[in-house]
Short mmCIF file of C-alpha atoms and ligand atoms in Angstrom, two decimals:
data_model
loop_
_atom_site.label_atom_id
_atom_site.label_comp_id
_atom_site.label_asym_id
_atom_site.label_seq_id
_atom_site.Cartn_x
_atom_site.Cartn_y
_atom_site.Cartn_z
CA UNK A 1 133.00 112.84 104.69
CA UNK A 2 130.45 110.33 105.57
CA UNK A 3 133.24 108.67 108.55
CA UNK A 4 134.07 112.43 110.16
CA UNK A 5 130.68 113.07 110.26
CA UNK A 6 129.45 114.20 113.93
CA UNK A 7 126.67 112.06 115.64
CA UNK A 8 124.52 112.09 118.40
CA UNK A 9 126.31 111.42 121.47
CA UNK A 10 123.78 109.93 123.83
CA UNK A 11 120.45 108.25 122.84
CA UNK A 12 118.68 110.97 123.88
CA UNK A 13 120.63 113.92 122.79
CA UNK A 14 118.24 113.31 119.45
CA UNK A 15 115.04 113.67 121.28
CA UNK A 16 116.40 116.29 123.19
CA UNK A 17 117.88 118.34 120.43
CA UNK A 18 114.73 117.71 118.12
CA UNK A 19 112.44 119.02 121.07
CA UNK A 20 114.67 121.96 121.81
CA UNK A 21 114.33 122.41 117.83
CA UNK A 22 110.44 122.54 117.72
CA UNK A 23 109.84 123.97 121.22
CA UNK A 24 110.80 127.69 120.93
CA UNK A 25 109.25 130.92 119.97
CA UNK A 26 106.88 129.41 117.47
CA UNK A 27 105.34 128.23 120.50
CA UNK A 28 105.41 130.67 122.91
CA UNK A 29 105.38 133.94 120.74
CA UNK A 30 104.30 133.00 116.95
CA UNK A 31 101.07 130.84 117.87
CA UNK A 32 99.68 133.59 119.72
CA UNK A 33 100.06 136.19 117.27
CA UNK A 34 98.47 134.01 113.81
CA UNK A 35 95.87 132.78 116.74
CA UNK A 36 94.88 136.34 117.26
CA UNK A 37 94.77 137.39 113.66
CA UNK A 38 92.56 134.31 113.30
CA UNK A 39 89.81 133.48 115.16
CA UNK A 40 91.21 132.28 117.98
CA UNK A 41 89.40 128.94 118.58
CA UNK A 42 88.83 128.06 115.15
CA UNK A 43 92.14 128.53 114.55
CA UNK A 44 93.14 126.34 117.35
CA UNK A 45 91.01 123.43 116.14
CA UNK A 46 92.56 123.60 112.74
CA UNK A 47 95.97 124.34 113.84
CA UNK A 48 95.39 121.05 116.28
CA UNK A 49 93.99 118.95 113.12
CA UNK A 50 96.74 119.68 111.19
CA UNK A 51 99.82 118.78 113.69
CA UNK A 52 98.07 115.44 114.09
CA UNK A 53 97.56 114.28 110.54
CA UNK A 54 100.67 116.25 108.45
CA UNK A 55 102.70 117.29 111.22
CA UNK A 56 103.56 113.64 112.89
CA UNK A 57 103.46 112.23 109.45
CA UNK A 58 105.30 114.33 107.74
CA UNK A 59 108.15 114.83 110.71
CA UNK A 60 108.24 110.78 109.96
CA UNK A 61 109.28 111.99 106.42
CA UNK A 62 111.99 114.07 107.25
CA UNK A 63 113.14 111.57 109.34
CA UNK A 64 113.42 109.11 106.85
CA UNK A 65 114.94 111.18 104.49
CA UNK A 66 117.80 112.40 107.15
CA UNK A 67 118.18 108.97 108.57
CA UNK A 68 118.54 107.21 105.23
CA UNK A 69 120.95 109.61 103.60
CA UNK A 70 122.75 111.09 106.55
CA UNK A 71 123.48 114.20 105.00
CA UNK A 72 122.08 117.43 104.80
CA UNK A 73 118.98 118.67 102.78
CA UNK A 74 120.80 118.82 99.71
CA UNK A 75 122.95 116.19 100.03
CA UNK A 76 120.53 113.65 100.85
CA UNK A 77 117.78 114.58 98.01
CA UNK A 78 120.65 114.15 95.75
CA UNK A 79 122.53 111.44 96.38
CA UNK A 80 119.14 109.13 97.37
CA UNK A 81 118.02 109.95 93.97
CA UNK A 82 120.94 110.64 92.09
CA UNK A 83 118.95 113.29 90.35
CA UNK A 84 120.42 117.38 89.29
CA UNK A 85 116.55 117.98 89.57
CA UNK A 86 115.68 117.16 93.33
CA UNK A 87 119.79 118.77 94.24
CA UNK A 88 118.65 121.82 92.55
CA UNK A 89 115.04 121.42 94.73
CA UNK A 90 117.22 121.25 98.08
CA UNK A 91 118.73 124.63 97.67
CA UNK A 92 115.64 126.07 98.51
CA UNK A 93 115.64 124.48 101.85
CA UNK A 94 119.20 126.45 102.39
CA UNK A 95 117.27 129.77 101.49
CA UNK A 96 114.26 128.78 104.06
CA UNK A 97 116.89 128.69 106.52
CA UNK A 98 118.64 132.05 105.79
CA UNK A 99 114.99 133.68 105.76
CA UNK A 100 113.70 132.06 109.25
CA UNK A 101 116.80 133.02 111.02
CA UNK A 102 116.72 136.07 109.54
CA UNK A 103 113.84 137.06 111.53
CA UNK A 104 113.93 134.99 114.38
CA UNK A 105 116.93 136.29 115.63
CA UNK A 106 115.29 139.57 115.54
CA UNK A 107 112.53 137.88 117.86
CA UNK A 108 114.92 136.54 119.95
CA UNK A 109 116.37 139.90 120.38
CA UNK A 110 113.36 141.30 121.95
CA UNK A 111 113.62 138.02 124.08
CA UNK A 112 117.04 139.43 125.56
CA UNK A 113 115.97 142.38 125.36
CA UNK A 114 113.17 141.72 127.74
CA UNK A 115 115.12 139.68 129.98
CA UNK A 116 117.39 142.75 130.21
CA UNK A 117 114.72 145.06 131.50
CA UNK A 118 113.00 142.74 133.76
CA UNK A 119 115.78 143.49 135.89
CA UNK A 120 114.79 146.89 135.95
CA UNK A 121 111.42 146.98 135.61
CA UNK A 122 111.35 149.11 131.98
CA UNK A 123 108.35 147.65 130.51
CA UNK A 124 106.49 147.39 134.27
CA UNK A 125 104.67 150.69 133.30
CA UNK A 126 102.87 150.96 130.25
CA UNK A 127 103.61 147.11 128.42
CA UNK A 128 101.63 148.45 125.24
CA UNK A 129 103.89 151.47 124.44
CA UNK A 130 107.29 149.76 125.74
CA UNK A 131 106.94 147.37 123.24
CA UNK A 132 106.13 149.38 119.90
CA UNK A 133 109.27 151.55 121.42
CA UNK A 134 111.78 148.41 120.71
CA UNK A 135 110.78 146.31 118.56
CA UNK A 136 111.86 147.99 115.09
CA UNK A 137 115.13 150.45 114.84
CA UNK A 138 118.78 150.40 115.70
CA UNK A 139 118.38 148.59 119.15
CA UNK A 140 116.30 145.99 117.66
CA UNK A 141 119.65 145.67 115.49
CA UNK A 142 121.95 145.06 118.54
CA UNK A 143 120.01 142.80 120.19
CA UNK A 144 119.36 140.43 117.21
CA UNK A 145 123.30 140.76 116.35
CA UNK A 146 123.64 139.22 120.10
CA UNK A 147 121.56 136.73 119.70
CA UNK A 148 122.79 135.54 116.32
CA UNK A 149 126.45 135.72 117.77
CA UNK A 150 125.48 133.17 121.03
CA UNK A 151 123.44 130.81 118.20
CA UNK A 152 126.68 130.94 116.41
CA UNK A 153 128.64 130.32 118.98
CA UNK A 154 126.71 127.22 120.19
CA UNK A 155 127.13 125.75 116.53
CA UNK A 156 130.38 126.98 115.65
CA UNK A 157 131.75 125.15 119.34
CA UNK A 158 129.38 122.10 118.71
CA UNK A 159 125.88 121.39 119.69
CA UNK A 160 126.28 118.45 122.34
CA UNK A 161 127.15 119.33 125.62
CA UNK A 162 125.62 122.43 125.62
CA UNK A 163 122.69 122.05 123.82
CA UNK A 164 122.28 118.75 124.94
CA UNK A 165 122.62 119.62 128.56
CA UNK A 166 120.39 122.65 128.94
CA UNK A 167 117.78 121.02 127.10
CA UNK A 168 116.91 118.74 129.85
CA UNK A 169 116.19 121.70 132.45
CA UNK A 170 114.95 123.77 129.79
CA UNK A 171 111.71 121.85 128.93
CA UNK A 172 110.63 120.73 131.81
CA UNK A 173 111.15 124.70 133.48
CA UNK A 174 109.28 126.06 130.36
CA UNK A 175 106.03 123.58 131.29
CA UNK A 176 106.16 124.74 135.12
CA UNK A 177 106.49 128.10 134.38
CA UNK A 178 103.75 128.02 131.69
CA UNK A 179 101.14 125.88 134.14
CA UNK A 180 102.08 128.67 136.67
CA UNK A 181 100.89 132.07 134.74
CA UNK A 182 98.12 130.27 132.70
CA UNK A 183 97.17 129.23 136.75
CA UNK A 184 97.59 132.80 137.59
CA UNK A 185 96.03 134.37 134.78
CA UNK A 186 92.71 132.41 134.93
CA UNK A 187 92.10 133.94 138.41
CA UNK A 188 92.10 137.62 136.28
CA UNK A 189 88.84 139.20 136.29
CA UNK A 190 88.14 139.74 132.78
CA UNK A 191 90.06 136.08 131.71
CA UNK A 192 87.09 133.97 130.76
CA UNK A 193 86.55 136.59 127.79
CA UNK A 194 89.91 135.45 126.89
CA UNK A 195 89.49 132.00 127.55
CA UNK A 196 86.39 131.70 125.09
CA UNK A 197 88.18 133.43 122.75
CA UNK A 198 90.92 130.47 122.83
CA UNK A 199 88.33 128.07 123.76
CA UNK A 200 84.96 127.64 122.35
CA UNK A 201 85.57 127.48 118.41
CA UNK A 202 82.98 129.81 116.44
CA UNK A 203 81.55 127.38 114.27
CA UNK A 204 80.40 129.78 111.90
CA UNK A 205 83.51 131.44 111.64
CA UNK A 206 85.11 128.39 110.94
CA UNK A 207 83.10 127.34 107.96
CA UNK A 208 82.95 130.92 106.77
CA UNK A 209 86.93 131.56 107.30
CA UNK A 210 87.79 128.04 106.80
CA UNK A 211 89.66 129.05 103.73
CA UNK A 212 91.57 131.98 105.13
CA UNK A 213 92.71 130.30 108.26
CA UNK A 214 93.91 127.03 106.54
CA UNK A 215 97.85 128.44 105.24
CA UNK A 216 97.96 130.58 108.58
CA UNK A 217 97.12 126.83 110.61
CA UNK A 218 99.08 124.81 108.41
CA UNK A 219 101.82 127.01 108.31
CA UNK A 220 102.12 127.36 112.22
CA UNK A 221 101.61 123.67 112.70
CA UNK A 222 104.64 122.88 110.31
CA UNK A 223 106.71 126.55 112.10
CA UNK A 224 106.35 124.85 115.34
CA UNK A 225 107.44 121.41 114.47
CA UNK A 226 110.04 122.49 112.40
CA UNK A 227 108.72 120.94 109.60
CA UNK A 228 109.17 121.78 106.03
CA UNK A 229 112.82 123.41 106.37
CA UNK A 230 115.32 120.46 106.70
CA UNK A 231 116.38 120.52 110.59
CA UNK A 232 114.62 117.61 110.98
CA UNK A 233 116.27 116.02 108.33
CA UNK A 234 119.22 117.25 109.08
CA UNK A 235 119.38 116.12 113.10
CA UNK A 236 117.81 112.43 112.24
CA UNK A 237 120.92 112.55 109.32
CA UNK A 238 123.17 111.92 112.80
CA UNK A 239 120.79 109.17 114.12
CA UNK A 240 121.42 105.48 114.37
CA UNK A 241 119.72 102.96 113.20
CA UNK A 242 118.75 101.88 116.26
CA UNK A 243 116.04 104.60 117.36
CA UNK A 244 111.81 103.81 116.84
CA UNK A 245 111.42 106.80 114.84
CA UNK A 246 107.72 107.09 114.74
CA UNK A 247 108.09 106.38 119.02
CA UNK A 248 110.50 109.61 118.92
CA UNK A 249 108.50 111.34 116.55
CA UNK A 250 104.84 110.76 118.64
CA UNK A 251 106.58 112.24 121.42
CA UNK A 252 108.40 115.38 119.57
CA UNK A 253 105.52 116.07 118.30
CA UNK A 254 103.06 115.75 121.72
CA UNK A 255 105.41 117.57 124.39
CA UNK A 256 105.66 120.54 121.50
CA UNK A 257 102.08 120.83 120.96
CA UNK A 258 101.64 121.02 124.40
CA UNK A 259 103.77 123.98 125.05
CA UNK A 260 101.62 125.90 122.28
CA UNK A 261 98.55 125.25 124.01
CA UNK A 262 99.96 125.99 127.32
CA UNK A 263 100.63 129.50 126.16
CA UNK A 264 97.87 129.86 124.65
CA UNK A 265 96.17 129.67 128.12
CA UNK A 266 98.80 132.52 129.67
CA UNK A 267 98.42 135.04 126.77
CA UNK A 268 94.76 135.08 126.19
CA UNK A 269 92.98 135.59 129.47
CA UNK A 270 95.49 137.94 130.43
CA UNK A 271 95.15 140.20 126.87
CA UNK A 272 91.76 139.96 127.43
CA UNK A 273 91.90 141.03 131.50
CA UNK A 274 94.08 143.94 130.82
CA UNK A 275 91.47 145.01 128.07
CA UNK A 276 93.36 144.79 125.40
CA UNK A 277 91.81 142.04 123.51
CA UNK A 278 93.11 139.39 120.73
CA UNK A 279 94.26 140.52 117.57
CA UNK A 280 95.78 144.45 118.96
CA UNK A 281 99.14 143.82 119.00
CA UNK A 282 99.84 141.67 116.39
CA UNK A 283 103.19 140.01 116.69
CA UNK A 284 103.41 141.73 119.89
CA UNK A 285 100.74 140.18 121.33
CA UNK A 286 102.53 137.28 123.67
CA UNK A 287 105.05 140.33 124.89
CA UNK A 288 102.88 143.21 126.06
CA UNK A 289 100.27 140.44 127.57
CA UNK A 290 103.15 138.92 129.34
CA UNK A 291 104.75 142.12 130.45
CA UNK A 292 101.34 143.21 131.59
CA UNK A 293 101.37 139.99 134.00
CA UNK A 294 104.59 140.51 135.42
CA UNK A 295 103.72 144.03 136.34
CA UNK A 296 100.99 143.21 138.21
CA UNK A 297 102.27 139.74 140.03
CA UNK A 298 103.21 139.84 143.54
CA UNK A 299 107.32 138.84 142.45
CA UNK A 300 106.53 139.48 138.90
CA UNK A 301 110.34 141.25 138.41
CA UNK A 302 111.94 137.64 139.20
CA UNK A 303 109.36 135.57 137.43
CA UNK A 304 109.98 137.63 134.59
CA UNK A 305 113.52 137.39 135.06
CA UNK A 306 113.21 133.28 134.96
CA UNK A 307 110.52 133.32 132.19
CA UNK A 308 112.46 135.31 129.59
CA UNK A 309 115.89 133.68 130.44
CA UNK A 310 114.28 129.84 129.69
CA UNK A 311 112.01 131.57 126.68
CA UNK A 312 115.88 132.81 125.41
CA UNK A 313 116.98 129.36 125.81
CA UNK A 314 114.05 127.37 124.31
CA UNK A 315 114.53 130.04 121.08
CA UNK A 316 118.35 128.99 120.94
CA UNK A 317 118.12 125.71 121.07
CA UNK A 318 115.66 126.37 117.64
CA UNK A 319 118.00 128.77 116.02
CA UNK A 320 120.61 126.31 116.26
CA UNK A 321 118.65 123.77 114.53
CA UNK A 322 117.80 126.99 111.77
CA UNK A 323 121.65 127.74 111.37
CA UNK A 324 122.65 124.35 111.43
CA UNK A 325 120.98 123.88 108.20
CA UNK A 326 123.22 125.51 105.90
CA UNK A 327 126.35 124.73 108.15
CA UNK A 328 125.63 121.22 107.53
CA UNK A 329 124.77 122.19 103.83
CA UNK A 330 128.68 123.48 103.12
CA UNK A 331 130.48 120.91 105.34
CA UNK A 332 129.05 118.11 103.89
CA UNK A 333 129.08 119.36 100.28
CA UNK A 334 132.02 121.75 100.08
CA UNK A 335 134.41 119.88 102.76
CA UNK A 336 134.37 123.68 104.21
CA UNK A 337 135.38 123.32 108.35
CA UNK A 338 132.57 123.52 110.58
CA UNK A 339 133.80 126.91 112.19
CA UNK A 340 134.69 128.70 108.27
CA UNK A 341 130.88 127.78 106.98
CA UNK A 342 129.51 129.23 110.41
CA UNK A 343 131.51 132.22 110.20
CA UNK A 344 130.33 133.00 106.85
CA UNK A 345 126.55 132.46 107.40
CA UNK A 346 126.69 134.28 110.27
CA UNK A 347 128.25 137.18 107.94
CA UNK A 348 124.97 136.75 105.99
CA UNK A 349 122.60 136.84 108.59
CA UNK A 350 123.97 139.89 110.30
CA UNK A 351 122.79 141.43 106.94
CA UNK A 352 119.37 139.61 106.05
CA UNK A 353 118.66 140.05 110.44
CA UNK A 354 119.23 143.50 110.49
CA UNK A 355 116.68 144.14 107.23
CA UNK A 356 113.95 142.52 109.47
CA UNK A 357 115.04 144.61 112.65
CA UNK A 358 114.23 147.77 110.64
CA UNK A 359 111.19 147.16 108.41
CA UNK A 360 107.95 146.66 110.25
CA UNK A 361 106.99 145.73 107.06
CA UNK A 362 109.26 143.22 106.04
CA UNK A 363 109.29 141.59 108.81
CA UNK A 364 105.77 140.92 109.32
CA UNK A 365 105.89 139.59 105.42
CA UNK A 366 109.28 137.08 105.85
CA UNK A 367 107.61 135.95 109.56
CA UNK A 368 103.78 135.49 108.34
CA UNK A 369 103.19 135.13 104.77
CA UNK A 370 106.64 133.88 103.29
CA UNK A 371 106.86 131.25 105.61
CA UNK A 372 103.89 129.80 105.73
CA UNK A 373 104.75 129.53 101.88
CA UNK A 374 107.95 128.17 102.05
CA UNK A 375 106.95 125.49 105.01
CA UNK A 376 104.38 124.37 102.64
CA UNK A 377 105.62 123.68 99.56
CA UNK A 378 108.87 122.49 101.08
CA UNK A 379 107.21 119.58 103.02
CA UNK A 380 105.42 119.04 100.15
CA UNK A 381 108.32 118.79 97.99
CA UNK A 382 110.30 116.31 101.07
CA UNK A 383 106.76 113.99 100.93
CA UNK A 384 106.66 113.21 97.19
CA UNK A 385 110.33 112.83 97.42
CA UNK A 386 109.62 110.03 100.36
CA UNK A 387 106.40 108.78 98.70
CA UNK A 388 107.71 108.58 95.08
CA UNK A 389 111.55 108.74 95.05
CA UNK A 390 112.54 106.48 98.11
CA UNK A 391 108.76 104.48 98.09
CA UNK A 392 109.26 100.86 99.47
CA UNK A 393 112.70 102.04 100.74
CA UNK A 394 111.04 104.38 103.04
CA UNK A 395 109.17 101.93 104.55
CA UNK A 396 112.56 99.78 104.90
CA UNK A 397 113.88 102.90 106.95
CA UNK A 398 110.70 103.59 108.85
CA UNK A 399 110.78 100.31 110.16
CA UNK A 400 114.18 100.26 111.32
CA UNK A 401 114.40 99.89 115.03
CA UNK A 402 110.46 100.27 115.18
CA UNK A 403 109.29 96.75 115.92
CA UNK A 404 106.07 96.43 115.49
CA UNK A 405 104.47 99.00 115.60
CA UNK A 406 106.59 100.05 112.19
CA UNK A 407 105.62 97.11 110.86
CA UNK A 408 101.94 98.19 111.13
CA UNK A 409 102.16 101.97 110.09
CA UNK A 410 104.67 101.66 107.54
CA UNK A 411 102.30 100.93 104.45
CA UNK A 412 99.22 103.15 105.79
CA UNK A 413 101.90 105.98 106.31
CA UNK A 414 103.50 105.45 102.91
CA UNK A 415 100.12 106.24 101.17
CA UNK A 416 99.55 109.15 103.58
CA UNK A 417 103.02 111.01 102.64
CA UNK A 418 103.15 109.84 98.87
CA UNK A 419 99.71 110.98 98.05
CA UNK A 420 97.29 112.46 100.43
CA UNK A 421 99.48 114.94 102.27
CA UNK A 422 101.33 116.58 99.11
CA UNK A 423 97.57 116.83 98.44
CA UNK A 424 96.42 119.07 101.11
CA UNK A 425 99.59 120.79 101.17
CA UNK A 426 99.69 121.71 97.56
CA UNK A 427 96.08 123.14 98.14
CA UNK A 428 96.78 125.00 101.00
CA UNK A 429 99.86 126.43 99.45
CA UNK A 430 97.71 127.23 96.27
CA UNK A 431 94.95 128.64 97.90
CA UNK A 432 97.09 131.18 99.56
CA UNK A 433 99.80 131.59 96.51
CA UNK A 434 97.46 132.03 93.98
CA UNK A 435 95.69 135.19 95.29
CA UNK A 436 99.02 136.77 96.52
CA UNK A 437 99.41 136.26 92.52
CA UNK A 438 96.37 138.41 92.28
CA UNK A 439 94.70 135.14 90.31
CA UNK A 440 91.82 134.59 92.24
CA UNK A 441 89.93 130.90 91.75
CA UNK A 442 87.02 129.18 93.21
CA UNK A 443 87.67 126.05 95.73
CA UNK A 444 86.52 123.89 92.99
CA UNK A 445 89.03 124.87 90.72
CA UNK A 446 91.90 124.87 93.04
CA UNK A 447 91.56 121.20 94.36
CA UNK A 448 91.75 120.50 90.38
CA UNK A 449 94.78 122.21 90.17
CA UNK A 450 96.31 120.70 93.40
CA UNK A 451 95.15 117.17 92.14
CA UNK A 452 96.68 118.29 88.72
CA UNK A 453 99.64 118.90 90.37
CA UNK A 454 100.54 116.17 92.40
CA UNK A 455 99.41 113.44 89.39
CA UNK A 456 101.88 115.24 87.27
CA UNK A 457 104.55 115.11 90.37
CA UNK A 458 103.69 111.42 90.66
CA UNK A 459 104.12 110.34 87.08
CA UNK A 460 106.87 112.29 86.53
CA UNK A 461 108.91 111.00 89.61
CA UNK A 462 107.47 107.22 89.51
CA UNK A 463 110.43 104.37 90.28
CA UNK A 464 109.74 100.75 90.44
CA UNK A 465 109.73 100.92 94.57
CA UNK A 466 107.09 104.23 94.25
CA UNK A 467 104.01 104.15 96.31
CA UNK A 468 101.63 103.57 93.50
N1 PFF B 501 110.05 125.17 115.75
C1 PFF B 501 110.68 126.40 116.07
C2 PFF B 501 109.79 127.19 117.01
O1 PFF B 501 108.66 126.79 117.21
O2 PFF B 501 110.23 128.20 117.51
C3 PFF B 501 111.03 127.22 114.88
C4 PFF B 501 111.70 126.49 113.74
C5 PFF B 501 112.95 125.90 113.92
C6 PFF B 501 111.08 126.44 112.51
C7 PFF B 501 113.57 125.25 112.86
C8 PFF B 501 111.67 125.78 111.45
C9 PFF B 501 112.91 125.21 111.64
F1 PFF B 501 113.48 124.61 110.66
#
């Protein structure tokens, strides 16, 4: 297996594909919607905190992991610690997979969708109503079947010219589109409501809400990094030797985080200027604020036009990197053909897709809540793995083809992802697991549990080359 296996073509095609992987509607439609729902700029500042100190860190993780093994999620947790235990673990990365496409492709059905009608002009009149009239039902089925059938097509063909070729007009057309409306939208009467909202954090809130916005934050910093699922594992599993990881990783992470925050400055001055306010339309926020815009720009029918086909783009070249999970998943471990395993997920999504296209309800559940979960506990699990599992051995990997600079990070980092990450993400993940459970504990009690937790991880797992 391990000599047919596919690899990056160029040096770049990594970067690129990784960056096409995190940039995409967690940026420009999901951050938005949990900003909205939570406070805005205090969700911001945590959201920002958390992509700095897990999210680079623990993308470094999955690297590692990926790199080292070169094989899929499964794959590699098994055969780097010849354990039934941790092969068992990686299944549930498959699942993640099969419940973020599931939904996304519904999202990027309204994406075509919308791209569709900005020819015509459908949503020009009243943004609000157009949107509540799609986005559940029997159309929202169609368009998310279309949208799953071009991501499958892209993997089922292979990812690198394509992918690896749009992706460099892609990013940099997403940026100048982005500077353009938030330039735009600032000029709105009514847009420095908006721009407070994003902007000046609520202290108050923040100490008060602290607690309720941490899984939302946490779980949107790891959505839009593509963190805790096992594409990044997966992509750096057909990467040389020869790359700096934590140089690629710095600047996955940077031009991703910038794209949020760009959007952030489009949607929320114009919500606010059309009087609509943060928080109304939920996970419709980023597409009636938007629509609103192009109504009223002078052009808005072709900016629209070129805004929804490079959003449609940026949210392929992410469910790729979703279905590519599981693909990878059955050709490494079952020897199945590239094209059969694609065929067959794609079977399963049409299914699990079309669920999401018709419940309001489950949707917002799999897309919020589950996630969040799932991105949690699953980086978790990949960090003790690195931290406790591979230990010393990670640091052999991190350093490969990172100079110096690896040779400085490598120990601080290995204490970071062995011991104080799993930390913070066990906590979040209890503190928003736990009352779902309808157990409801005090702060105090939960960091004992979480500290519980990840000593009884640690002693369980610990090899001669651990980090402690
Ligand atoms: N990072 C992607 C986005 O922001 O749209 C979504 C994503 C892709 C999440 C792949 C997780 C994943 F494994």
């Amino acid at each position: 297996m391990a000599d047919t296996r596919e690899s990056w073509q160029t040096r770049l095609g990594f970067i690129l594909a990784a960056v096409g992987s995190a940039v995409g509607l967690g940026n420009i439609w999901r951050f938005p919607w949990m900003a909205s729902e939570n406070g805005g700029a205090a969700f911001l500042v945590v959201y920002l905190g958390i992509v700095l100190l897990v999210g680079v860190p623990g993308l470094l993780g999955e690297f590692v992991i990926g790199r080292r093994s070169k094989r899929n999620p499964v794959g590699a947790l098994s055969s780097l610690s010849d354990s039934k235990g941790w092969s068992a673990f990686g299944h549930v990365f498959v699942v993640t997979a099969v419940l973020l496409l599931s939904f996304y492709s519904v999202v990027g059905g309204w994406i075509l969708r919308y791209f569709g009608a900005s020819f015509t002009g459908a949503y020009f009149g009243n943004p609000g109503a157009y949107f509540s009239s799609i986005n559940y039902g029997f159309e929202a089925v169609a368009f998310h079947v279309l949208f799953l059938f071009l991501t499958a097509a892209i993997v089922g063909f292979g990812v690198k010219g394509g992918i690896e070729r749009a992706t460099k007009v892609m990013m940099p057309a997403i940026v100048v589109l982005l500077v353009g409306l938030a330039a735009w939208g600032l000029t709105l009467d009514g847009a420095s409501a908006g721009l407070a909202f994003y902007l000046s954090p609520d202290l108050g809130y923040l100490q008060t809400h602290f607690l309720d916005i941490l899984p939302a934050a946490a779980g949107q910093a790891l959505f839009t990094l593509s963190l805790g699922a096992g594409t990044m594992v997966t992509y750096a599993s057909y990467l040389g030797e020869d790359r700096s990881l934590p140089v690629d990783g710095t600047f996955i992470a940077g031009l991703n985080t910038l794209v949020g925050v760009l959007a952030g400055f489009v949607v929320f001055p114009i919500l606010f200027a059309l009087g609509s306010g943060a928080g109304q339309p939920g996970a419709g926020a980023v597409f009636v604020s938007l629509a609103g815009a192009f109504a009223a720009l002078p052009y808005g029918q072709v900016v629209a036009v070129v805004f929804f086909g490079v959003v449609a783009l940026a949210a392929l070249s992410s469910s790729i990197s979703m279905l590519e999970i599981p693909v990878s998943f059955l050709v490494d471990e079952y020897g199945v053909s590239r094209r059969k395993a694609t065929v067959a997920f794609t079977g399963l999504f049409l299914v699990t897709g079309s669920v999401n296209a018709l419940s309001a309800q489950v949707f917002g559940f799999v897309a919020g809540t589950l996630v969040n979960l799932l991105l949690t506990g699953g980086l978790a699990g990949f960090l003790l793995f690195t931290g406790w599992v591979l230990g010393t051995d990670a640091v052999a990997e991190l350093r490969s083809g990172a100079g110096d600079l690896g040779q400085r990070l490598a120990t601080p980092w290995l204490y970071a992802v062995g011991v104080v990450l799993p930390l913070f993400l066990v906590f979040t993940l209890l503190s928003s697991l736990l009352p779902l459970l309808g157990v409801q504990l005090g702060t105090g009690a939960v960091v004992a549990l979480a500290v519980g937790v990840v000593v009884v991880c640690g002693v369980t797992l610990r090899r001669p080359q651990s980090v402690l």
